[in-house]
XYZ file of C-alpha atoms in Angstrom:
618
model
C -31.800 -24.110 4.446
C -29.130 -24.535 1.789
C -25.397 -24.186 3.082
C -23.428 -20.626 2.642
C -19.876 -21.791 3.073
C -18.164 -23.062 0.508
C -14.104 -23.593 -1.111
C -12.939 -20.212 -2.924
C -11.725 -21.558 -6.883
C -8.386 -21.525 -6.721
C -7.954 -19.037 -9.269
C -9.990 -16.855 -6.641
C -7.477 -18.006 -4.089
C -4.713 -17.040 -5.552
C -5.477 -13.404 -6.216
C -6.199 -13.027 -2.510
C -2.981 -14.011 -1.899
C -1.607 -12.096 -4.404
C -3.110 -9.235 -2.431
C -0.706 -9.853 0.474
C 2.604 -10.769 -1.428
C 2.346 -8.667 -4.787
C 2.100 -5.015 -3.993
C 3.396 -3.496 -6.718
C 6.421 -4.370 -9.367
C 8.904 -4.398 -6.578
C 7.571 -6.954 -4.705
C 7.596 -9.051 -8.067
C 11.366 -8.314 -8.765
C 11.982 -8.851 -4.863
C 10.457 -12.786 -5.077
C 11.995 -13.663 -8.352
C 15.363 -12.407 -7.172
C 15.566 -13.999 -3.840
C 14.506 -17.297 -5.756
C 17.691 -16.810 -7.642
C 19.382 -16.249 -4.490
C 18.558 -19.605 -3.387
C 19.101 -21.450 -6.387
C 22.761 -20.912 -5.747
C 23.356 -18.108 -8.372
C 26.046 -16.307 -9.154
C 25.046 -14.008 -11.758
C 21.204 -12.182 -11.742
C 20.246 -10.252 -14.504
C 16.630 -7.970 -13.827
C 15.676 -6.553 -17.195
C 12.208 -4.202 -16.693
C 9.917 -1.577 -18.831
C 7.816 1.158 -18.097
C 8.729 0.218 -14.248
C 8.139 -3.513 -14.422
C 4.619 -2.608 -15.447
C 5.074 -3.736 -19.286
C 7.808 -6.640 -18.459
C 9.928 -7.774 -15.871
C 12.390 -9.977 -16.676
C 15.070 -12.242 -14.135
C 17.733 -14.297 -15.330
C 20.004 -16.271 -13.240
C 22.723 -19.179 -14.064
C 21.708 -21.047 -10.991
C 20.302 -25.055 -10.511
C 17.302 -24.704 -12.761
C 14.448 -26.766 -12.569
C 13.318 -30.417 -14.284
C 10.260 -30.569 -16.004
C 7.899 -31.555 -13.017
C 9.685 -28.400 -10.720
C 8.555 -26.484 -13.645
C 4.715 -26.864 -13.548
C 4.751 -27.763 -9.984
C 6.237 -24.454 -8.647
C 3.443 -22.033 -9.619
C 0.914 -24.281 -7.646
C 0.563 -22.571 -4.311
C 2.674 -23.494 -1.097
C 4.834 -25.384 -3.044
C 8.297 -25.110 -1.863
C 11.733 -26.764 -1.720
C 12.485 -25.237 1.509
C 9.975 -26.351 4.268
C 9.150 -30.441 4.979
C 7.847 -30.115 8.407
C 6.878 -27.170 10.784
C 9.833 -27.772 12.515
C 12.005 -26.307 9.430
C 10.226 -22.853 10.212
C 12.212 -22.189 12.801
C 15.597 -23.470 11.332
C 15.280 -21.395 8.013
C 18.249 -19.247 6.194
C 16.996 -19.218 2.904
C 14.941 -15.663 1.463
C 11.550 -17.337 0.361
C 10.101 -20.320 2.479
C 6.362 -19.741 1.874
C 5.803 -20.932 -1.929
C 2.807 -18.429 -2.942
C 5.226 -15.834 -4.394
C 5.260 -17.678 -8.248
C 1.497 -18.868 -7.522
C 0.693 -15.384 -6.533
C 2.521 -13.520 -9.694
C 1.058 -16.471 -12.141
C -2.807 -15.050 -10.888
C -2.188 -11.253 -11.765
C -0.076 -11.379 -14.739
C 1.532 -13.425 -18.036
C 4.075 -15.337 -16.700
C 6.480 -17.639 -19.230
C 9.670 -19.711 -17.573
C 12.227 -21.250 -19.437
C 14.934 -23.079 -17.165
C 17.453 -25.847 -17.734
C 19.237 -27.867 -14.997
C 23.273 -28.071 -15.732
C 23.217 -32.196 -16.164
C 20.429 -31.962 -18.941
C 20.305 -31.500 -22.573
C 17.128 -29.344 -23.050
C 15.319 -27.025 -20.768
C 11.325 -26.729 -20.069
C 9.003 -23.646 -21.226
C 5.834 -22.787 -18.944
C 3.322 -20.403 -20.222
C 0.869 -19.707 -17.653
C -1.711 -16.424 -17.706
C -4.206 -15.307 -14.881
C -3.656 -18.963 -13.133
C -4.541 -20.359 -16.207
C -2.023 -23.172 -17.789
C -1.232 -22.197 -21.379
C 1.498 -24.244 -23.123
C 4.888 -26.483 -20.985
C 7.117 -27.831 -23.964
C 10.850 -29.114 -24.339
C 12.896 -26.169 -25.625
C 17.047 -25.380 -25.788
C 17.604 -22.977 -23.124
C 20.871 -21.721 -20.588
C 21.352 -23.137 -17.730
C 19.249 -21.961 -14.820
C 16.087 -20.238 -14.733
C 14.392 -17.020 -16.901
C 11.150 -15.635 -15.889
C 9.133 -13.186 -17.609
C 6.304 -11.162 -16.586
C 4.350 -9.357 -18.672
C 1.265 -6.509 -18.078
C 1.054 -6.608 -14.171
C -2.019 -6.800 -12.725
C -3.988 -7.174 -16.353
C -6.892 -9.401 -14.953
C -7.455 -6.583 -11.783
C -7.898 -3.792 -13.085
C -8.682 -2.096 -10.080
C -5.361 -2.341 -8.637
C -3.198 -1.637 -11.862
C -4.858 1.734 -11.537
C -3.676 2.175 -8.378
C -0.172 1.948 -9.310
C 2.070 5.618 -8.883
C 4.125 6.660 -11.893
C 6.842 5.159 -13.023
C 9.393 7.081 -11.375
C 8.058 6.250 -8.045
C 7.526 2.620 -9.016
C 11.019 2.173 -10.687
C 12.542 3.888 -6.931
C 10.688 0.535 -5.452
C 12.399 -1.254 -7.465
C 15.745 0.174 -6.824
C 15.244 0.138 -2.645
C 14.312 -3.895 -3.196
C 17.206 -4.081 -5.476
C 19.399 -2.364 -2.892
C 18.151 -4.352 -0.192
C 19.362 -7.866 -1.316
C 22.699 -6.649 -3.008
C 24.553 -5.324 -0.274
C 23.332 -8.967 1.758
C 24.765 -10.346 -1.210
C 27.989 -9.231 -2.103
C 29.265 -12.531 -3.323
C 26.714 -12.619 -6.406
C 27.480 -10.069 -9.876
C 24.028 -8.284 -10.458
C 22.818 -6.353 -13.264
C 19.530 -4.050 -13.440
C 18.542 -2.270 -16.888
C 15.306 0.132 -17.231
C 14.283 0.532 -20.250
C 17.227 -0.364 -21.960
C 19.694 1.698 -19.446
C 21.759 0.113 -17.127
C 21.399 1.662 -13.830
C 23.171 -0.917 -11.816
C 26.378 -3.116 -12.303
C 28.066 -4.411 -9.646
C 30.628 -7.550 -9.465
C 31.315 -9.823 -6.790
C 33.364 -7.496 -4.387
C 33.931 -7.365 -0.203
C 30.607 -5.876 1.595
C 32.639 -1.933 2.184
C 33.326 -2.028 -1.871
C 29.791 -3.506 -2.289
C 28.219 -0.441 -0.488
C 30.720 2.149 -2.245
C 29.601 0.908 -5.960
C 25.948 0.962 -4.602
C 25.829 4.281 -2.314
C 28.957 6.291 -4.053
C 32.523 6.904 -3.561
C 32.184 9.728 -0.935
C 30.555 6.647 1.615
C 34.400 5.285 1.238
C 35.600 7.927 4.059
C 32.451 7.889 6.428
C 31.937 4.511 7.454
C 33.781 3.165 10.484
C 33.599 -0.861 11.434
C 31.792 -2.778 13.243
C 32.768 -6.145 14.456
C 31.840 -7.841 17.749
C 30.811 -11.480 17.917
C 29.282 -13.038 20.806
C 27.372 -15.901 21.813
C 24.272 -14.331 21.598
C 24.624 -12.484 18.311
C 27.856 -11.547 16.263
C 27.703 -8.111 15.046
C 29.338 -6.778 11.631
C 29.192 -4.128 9.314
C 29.698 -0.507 9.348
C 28.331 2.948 10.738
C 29.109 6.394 9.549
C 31.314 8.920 11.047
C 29.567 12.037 13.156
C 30.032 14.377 10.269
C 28.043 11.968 7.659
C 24.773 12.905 9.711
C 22.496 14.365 7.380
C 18.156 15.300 8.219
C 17.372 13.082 5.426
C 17.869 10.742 3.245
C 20.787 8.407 5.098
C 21.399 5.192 3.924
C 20.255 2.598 7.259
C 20.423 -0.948 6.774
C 19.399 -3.476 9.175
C 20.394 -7.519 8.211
C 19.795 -10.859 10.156
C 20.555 -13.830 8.746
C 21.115 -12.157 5.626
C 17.616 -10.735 5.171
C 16.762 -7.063 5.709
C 14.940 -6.132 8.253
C 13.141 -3.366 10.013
C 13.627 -2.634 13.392
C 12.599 0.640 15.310
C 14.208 -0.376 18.857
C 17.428 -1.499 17.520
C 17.435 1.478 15.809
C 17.397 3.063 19.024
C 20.400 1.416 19.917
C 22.545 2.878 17.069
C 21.502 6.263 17.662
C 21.735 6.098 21.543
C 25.270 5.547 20.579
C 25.721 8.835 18.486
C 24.161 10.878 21.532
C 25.336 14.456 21.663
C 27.799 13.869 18.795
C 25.030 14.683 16.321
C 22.087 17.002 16.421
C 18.977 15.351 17.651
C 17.033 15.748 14.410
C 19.549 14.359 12.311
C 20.386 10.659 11.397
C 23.536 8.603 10.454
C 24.051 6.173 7.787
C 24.651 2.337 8.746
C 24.845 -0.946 7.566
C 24.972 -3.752 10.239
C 24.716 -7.287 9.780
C 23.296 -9.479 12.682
C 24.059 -13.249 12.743
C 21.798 -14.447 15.252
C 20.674 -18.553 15.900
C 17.617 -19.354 13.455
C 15.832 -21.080 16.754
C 15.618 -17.421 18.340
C 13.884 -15.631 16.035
C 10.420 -15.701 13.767
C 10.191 -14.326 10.377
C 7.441 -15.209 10.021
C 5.174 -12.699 11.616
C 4.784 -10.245 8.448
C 3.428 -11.001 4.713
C 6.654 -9.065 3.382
C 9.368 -10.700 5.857
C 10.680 -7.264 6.915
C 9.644 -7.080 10.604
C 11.424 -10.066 12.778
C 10.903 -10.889 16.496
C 13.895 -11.792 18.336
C 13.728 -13.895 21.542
C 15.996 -11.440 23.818
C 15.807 -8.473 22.093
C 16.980 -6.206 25.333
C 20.426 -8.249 25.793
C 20.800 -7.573 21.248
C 20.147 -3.590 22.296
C 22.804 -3.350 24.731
C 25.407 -5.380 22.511
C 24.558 -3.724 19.560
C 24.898 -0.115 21.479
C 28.394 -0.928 22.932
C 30.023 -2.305 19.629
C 29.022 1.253 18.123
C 30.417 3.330 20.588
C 33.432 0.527 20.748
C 34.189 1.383 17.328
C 33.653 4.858 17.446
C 36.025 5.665 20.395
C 38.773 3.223 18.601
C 38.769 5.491 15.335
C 38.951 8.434 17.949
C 35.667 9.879 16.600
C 34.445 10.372 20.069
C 36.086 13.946 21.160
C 38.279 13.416 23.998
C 41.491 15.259 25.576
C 44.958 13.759 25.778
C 46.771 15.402 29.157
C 49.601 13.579 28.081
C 50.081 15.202 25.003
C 53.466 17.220 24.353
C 52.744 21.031 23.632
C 49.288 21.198 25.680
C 48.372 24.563 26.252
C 48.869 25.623 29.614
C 45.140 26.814 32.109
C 46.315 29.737 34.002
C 45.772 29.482 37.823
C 43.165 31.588 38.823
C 44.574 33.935 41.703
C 41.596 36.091 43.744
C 44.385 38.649 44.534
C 45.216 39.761 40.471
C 42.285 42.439 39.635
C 39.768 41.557 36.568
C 40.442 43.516 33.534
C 36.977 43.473 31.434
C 36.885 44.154 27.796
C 37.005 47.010 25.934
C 33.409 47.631 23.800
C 33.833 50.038 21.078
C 30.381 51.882 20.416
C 29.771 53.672 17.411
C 27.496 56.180 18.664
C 27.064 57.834 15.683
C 25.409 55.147 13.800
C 21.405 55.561 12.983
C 19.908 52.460 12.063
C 16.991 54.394 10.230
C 19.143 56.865 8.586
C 17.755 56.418 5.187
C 20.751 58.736 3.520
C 24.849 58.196 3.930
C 27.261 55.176 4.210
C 25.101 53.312 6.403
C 21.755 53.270 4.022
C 24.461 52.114 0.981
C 24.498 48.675 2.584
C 20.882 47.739 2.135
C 20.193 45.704 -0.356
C 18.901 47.611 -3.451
C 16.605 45.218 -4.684
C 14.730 45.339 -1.158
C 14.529 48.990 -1.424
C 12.675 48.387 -4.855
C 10.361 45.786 -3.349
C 12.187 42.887 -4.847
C 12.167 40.449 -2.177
C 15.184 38.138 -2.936
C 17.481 36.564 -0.867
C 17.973 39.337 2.298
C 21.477 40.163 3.555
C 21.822 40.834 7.063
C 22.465 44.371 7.747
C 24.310 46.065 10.581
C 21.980 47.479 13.192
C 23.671 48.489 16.904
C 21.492 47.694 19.489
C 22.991 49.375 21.858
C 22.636 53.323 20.803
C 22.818 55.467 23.680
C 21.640 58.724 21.944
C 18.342 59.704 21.189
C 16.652 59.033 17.649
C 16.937 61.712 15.688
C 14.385 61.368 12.680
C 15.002 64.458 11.080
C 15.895 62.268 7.707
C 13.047 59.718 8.448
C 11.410 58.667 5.212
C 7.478 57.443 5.724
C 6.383 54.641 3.714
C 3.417 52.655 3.557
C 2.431 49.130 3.187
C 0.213 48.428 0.216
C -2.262 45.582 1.293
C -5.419 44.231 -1.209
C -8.688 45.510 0.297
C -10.511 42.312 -0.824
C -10.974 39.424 1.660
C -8.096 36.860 1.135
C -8.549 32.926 0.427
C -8.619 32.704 4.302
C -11.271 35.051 5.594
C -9.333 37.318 6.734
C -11.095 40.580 6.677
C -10.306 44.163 5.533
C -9.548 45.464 9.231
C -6.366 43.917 9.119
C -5.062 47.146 7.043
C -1.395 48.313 7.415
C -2.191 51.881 8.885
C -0.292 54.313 6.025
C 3.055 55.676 7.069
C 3.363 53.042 10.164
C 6.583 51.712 11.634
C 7.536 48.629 12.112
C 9.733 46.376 15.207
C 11.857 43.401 14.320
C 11.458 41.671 17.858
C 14.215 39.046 18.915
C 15.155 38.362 14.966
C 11.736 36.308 14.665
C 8.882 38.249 14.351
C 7.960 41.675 12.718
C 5.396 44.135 15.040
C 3.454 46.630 12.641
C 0.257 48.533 13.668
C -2.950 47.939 11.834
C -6.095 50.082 11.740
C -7.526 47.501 14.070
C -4.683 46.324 16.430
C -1.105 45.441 16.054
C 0.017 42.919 14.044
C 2.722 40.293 14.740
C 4.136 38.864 11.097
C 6.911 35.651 11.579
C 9.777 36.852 9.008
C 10.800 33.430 7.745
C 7.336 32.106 7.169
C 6.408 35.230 5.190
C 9.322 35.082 2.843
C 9.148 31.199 2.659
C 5.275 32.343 0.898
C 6.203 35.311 -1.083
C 9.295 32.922 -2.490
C 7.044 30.094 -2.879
C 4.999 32.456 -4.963
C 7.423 33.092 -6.998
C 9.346 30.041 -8.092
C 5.733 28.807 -8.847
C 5.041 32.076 -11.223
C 8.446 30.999 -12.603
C 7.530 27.755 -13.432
C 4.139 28.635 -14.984
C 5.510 31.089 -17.058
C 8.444 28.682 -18.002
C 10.831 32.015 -17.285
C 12.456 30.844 -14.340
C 15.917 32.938 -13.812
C 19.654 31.129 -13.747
C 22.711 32.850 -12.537
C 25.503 30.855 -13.453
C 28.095 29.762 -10.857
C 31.845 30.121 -11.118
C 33.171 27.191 -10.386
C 30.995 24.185 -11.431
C 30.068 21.227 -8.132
C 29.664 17.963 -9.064
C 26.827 15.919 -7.104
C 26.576 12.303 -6.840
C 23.775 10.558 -7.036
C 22.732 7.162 -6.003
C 20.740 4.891 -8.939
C 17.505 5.686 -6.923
C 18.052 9.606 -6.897
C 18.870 9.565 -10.747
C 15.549 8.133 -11.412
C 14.110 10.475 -8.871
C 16.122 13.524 -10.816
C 15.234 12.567 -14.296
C 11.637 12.587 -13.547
C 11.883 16.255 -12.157
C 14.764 17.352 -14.216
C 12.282 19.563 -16.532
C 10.578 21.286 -12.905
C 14.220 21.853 -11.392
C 15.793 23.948 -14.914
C 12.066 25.869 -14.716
C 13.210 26.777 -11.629
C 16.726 27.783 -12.490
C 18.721 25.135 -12.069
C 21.244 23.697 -14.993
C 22.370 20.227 -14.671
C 24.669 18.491 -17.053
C 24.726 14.634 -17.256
C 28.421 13.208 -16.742
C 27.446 9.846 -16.586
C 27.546 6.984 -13.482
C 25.725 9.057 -11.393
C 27.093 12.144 -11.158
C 25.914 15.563 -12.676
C 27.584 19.068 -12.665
C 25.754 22.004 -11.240
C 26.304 25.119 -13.863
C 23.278 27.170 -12.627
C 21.198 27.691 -9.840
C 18.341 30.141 -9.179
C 18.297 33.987 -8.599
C 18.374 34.477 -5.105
C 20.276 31.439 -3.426
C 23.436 33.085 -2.705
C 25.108 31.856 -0.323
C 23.242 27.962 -0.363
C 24.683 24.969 -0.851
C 23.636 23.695 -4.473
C 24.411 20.334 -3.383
C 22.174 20.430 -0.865
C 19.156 22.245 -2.524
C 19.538 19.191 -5.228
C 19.482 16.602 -2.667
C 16.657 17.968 -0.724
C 14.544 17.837 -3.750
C 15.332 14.923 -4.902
C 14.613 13.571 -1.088
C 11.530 15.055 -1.004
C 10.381 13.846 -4.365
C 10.960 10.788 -2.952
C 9.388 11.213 0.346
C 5.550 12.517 -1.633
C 5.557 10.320 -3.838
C 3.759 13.018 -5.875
C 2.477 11.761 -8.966
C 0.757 14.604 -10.637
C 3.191 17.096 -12.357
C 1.681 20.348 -10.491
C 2.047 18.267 -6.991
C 6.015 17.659 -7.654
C 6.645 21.381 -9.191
C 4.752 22.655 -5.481
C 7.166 19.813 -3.515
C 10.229 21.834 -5.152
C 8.886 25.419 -4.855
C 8.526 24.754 -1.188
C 11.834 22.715 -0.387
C 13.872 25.728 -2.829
C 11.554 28.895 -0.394
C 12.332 27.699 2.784
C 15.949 26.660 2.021
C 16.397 30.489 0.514
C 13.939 32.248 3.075
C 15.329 34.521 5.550
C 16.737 32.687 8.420
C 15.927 33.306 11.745
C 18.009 35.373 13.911
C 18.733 37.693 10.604
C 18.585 41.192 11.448
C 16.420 43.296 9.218
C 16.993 47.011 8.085
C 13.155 48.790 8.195
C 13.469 48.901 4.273
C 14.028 45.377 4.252
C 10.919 45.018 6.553
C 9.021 47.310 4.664
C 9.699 45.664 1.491
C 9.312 41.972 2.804
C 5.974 43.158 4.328
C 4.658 44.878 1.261
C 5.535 41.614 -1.180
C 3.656 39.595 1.403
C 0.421 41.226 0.777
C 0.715 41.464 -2.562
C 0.398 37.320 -2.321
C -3.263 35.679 -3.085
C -3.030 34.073 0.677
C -1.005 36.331 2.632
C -1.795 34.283 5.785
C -0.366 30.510 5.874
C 2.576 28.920 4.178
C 1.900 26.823 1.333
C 1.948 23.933 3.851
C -0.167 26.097 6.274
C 1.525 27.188 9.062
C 0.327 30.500 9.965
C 2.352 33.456 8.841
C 0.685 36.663 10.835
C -1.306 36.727 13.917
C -3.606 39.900 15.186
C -3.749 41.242 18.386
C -7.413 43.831 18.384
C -7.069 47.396 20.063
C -9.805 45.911 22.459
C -7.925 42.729 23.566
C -4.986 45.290 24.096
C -6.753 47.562 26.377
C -8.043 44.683 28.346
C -4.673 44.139 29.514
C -4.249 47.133 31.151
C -7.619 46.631 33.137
C-alpha cells in the first residue's frame, strides 16, 4: 500500500496561511503598516484603489532592507524579531510571526523597492502568486515601498467574496485608526483613490484622537492616569453626557497593540453605573502598560484577543482609576453641605395641617367632539388620512360627566379583503363604524367582525412610514422641507466613506447635504414629517447602521435607511392619540401590502376571537 501523507508545495502552503492572516485589504494594509512601525519610521504613507482591491501601496522612511533582507523576507517565518521561543514572551514589537509578506506574496503581485540609509542604491523584488519574478539594483528613497496589486487574483473564490468598496475601504479606516492613535509619535497619510482622507502629524495622544475622532471629542474626554506595579493605566474616558446607543469610539491598548477585551470592558462600564442609561455606551481610549512576561499574544491569528496572567487584580485597577478620575473632574453628582447659599429643607412638623393641591378640571372638554376649538388642534393631515409625523393632542382623562355623542361622527376603517403576505385571513375585518381605545399610550383596541383586535401604535406607524420612504425612493420623489437654520455634522474619515456611498439613498429620501470639506457637511433639508428630530442624529444613525449591515446590494442599504428614518419618526410611545388620529393611523395601516409585522418582523396586531373571549367568562 502506497503512502497518503505527504509535504504541501509551498506555494500550497502559503495560501493556507494566507487564509488565516489575509482576510481582506485591511488585513494587508494592517501588516505592511505595523512593519513600518517597527522599522523605526517616522513618516507612513498608505496610497490604495478601488479599496485596496486594485493597489495598495505603503511607503515609509524607515531602516530599509539589504539585498539578502529583500528576497529573504517573503519566505515564510522569516523574521527579525524572534531567535528563540523564549523571545515570545518578551515581545513589544506589532508583527513577530513572519508569514504576513509570505502570505500577501501567495494571493497577489507584490513589487518592493527599499534602500538602507548607509547605501548607495536600493533593491527591487518582483514576486507574483509565490512565484519569484525579477530582484535587481535600482535608485530608490530610503526605507521601504511595497506595492500590491489585484488581491486575491490567483483565488478567485475568495476575491468574490469581498463586500463593496465602501465596506472594504471602512476596514481599512478601523485598521488605520487602530495603530494611529498607539502611534502618535509617527506623521501618517492615507489617500483613496486619489483623496486624502487622513493627515495627521506627530502630536500628544488627546490631539492625536481630536484630529482622528473630531473636535467635539476635545470637551468629553476626562484622564486617566494610574500606574502601579501591576499595570500602569493611561488614557482617557468620556464624560456621562458623551454616552451615545451606538457608534462610540472604545479603544483598548497593551503594549501598544489594540486589543479586544469583553471583561475589561466590563470594568469601564461598571464604573459609569447609573450615570448612564444601561443601553448606552461611552467612548474611551485606555492604554495598558503591562510586563511582556504576563501576557500571550499569541493566542489569535489576528493578535487582537490577549490573555493576561491576573486579569481579576487589572479589573479592579482599571475600575477604580475610572471612577478616580471621574469624581476628580466632579462628573460624579454629589452635594456640597458646605456650600454658601444652600437652600434650606423645611422641618417637617406633624402639628401644621397638609394643604394638597389645587387640580383645575375642565369639565367641559369632549375628547370626541369632532366640531369647536378642541377638534382645531388635530392634525389636519391625520384627518385626511395622511399619516405623518402625529402631534400629541390634549385628551383629559379625568372627565367626570357623561359622554355626550350627540356630535359623534362614525367612520370606518377601510381594510383589503384579500389575504395579506402573512396569511392572515379576511375575518380580521374592521367592523364599519367601530370605535376604537388607545390603552396605556401603547396599544390601540378596535373590534373586528371576528374578535377584538389589539394594534401596537408605534410598530404600525414604524410600517406605514417604512412604506413610504421606500415608495419615495422608488419613485425618486422623495419630499424635502428645508430647515431654517442650517446644522453642521461632523463626521469621522470612516463615516464619510460610509455617507458617500449612501449619499444618493439619503437625498431620495429627503435629505440635502452640502460638502464643506474635512469632514463636516451642512444639513439644508430633511424629510417631510421629522419635525421635531434631531437631524444630527437621524444622519448618524444611518450612517451607523450602514456600517453595522454591511449591506452591499443597493435595495438592502435604501431598506437599512427606510427603517432607521420610520422608527426614529414613528409615534412614540406614551403619545396620546385623538380617535381621528387613530382612525387615520389604522386605516393607512391596512392600506400596506403586509399590514402585520414590521419590516424587521416584529408583530404589529394581535387577535383576540369572540370564542376565546367568551371562554373567559366561563
Amino acid at each position: 500500500m502506497s503512502d497518503i501523507i505527504h509535504l504541501l508545495p509551498d506555494s500550497v502552503a502559503n495560501q493556507i496561511a494566507a487564509g488565516e492572516v489575509i482576510q481582506r485589504p485591511a488585513s494587508v494594509v494592517k501588516e505592511l503598516v505595523e512593519n513600518a512601525i517597527d522599522a523605526g519610521a517616522k513618516n507612513i504613507q498608505v496610497i490604495i484603489t478601488d479599496a485596496g482591491k486594485s493597489v495598495i501601496q505603503v511607503i515609509d522612511d524607515g531602516e530599509g532592507m539589504t539585498e539578502t533582507d529583500a528576497r529573504l523576507s517573503f519566505e515564510r517565518h522569516a523574521t527579525s524579531k524572534i531567535q528563540n521561543a523564549s523571545d515570545l514572551f518578551a515581545l513589544r514589537t506589532m508583527g513577530f510571526r513572519g508569514e504576513a509578506l509570505a502570505s500577501i506574496a501567495a494571493i497577489a503581485q507584490v513589487e518592493l523597492k527599499t534602500r538602507r540609509n548607509n547605501e548607495e542604491l536600493g533593491t527591487h523584488v518582483v514576486i507574483e502568486g509565490s512565484k519569484f519574478k525579477k530582484q535587481e539594483l535600482i535608485s530608490c528613497p530610503k526605507g521601504s515601498q511595497f506595492i500590491i496589486k489585484n488581491l486575491f487574483f490567483n483565488v478567485p473564490a475568495r476575491r468574490k467574496f469581498l463586500k463593496s468598496n465602501a465596506t472594504e475601504l471602512n476596514h481599512i479606516l478601523n485598521e488605520i485608526e487602530r495603530i494611529v492613535l498607539v502611534n502618535p509619535d509617527i506623521s501618517f497619510s492615507l489617500f483613496s483613490n486619489d483623496t486624502q482622507l487622513f493627515d495627521l502629524p506627530a502630536a500628544p495622544i488627546k490631539q492625536r484622537i481630536v484630529n482622528v475622532f473630531g473636535k467635539r471629542m476635545n470637551q468629553q474626554l476626562l484622564n486617566v492616569d494610574v500606574d502601579t506595579s501591576m499595570v500602569s493605566v493611561t488614557g482617557f474616558v468620556g464624560k456621562p453626557e458623551s454616552a451615545r446607543k451606538r457608534g462610540a469610539q472604545q479603544f483598548f491598548f497593551t503594549n501598544g497593540r489594540y486589543m479586544r477585551h469583553p471583561y475589561f470592558y466590563n470594568a469601564v462600564m461598571d464604573a459609569y453605573e447609573e450615570l448612564i442609561p444601561a443601553d448606552e455606551k461611552i467612548p474611551f481610549f485606555l492604554y495598558l502598560n503591562v510586563d511582556p512576561a504576563q501576557i500571550d499574544v499569541n493566542i489569535h491569528p489576528t493578535k487582537t484577543e490577549i490573555k493576561f496572567e491576573n486579569e481579576q487584580g487589572i479589573w479592579q485597577i482599571l475600575s477604580a482609576a475610572i471612577k478616580e478620575s471621574l469624581g476628580k473632574f466632579n462628573e460624579v453628582p454629589s452635594i456640597d453641605f458646605d456650600q454658601e447659599g444652600m437652600p434650606e429643607i423645611p422641618i417637617f412638623e406633624d402639628e401644621q395641617p397638609v394643604s394638597f393641591p389645587d387640580i383645575n378640571l375642565d369639565q367641559t372638554f369632549n375628547p370626541f367632539q369632532t366640531t369647536g376649538e378642541d377638534y382645531a388642534r388635530a392634525p389636519i393631515n391625520w384627518k385626511s388620512g395622511d399619516v405623518g409625523q402625529p402631534k400629541a393632542s390634549k385628551i383629559n382623562q379625568d372627565i367626570d360627566e357623561p359622554f355626550d355623542d350627540s356630535n359623534w361622527e362614525e367612520q370606518s376603517v377601510v381594510v383589503p379583503s384579500e389575504p395579506s403576505l402573512y396569511g392572515e385571513k379576511t375575518q380580521n375585518v374592521v367592523e364599519e363604524g367601530a370605535t376604537h381605545l388607545q390603552y396605556k399610550g401603547r396599544y390601540i383596541l378596535t373590534a373586528i367582525k371576528s374578535g377584538l383586535m389589539v394594534i401596537d401604535q408605534h410598530r404600525a406607524h414604524v410600517r406605514v412610514l417604512f412604506d413610504q420612504y421606500m415608495e419615495q425612493i422608488k419613485n425618486q420623489k422623495g419630499i424635502s422641507q428645508g430647515v431654517l437654520f442650517p446644522e453642521m455634522v461632523e463626521l469621522t474619515a470612516a463615516e464619510v466613506s460610509i455617507l458617500e456611498s449612501i449619499q444618493e439613498d439619503l437625498s431620495l429620501v429627503g435629505f440635502e447635504l452640502s460638502n464643506l470639506g474635512g469632514g463636516s457637511y451642512s444639513i439644508n433639508g430633511v424629510p417631510s414629517g421629522t419635525d421635531g428630530l434631531d437631524p444630527i442624529v437621524l444622519i448618524k444613525n444611518m450612517i451607523e447602521t450602514a456600517i453595522h449591515k454591511g449591506s452591499d446590494v443597493k435595495q438592502e442599504i435604501q431598506s437599512n435607511l427606510a427603517l432607521t428614518l420610520a422608527e426614529a419618526a414613528a409615534i412614540a410611545y406614551g403619545q396620546v392619540l385623538s380617535n381621528t388620529e387613530i382612525i387615520a393611523l389604522v386605516n393607512a395601516l391596512f392600506s400596506c401590502k403586509t399590514p402585520n409585522y414590521t419590516p424587521n418582523g416584529l408583530p404589529v396586531l394581535t387577535t383576540w376571537l369572540d370564542e376565546d373571549i367568551k371562554k373567559r367568562f366561563d
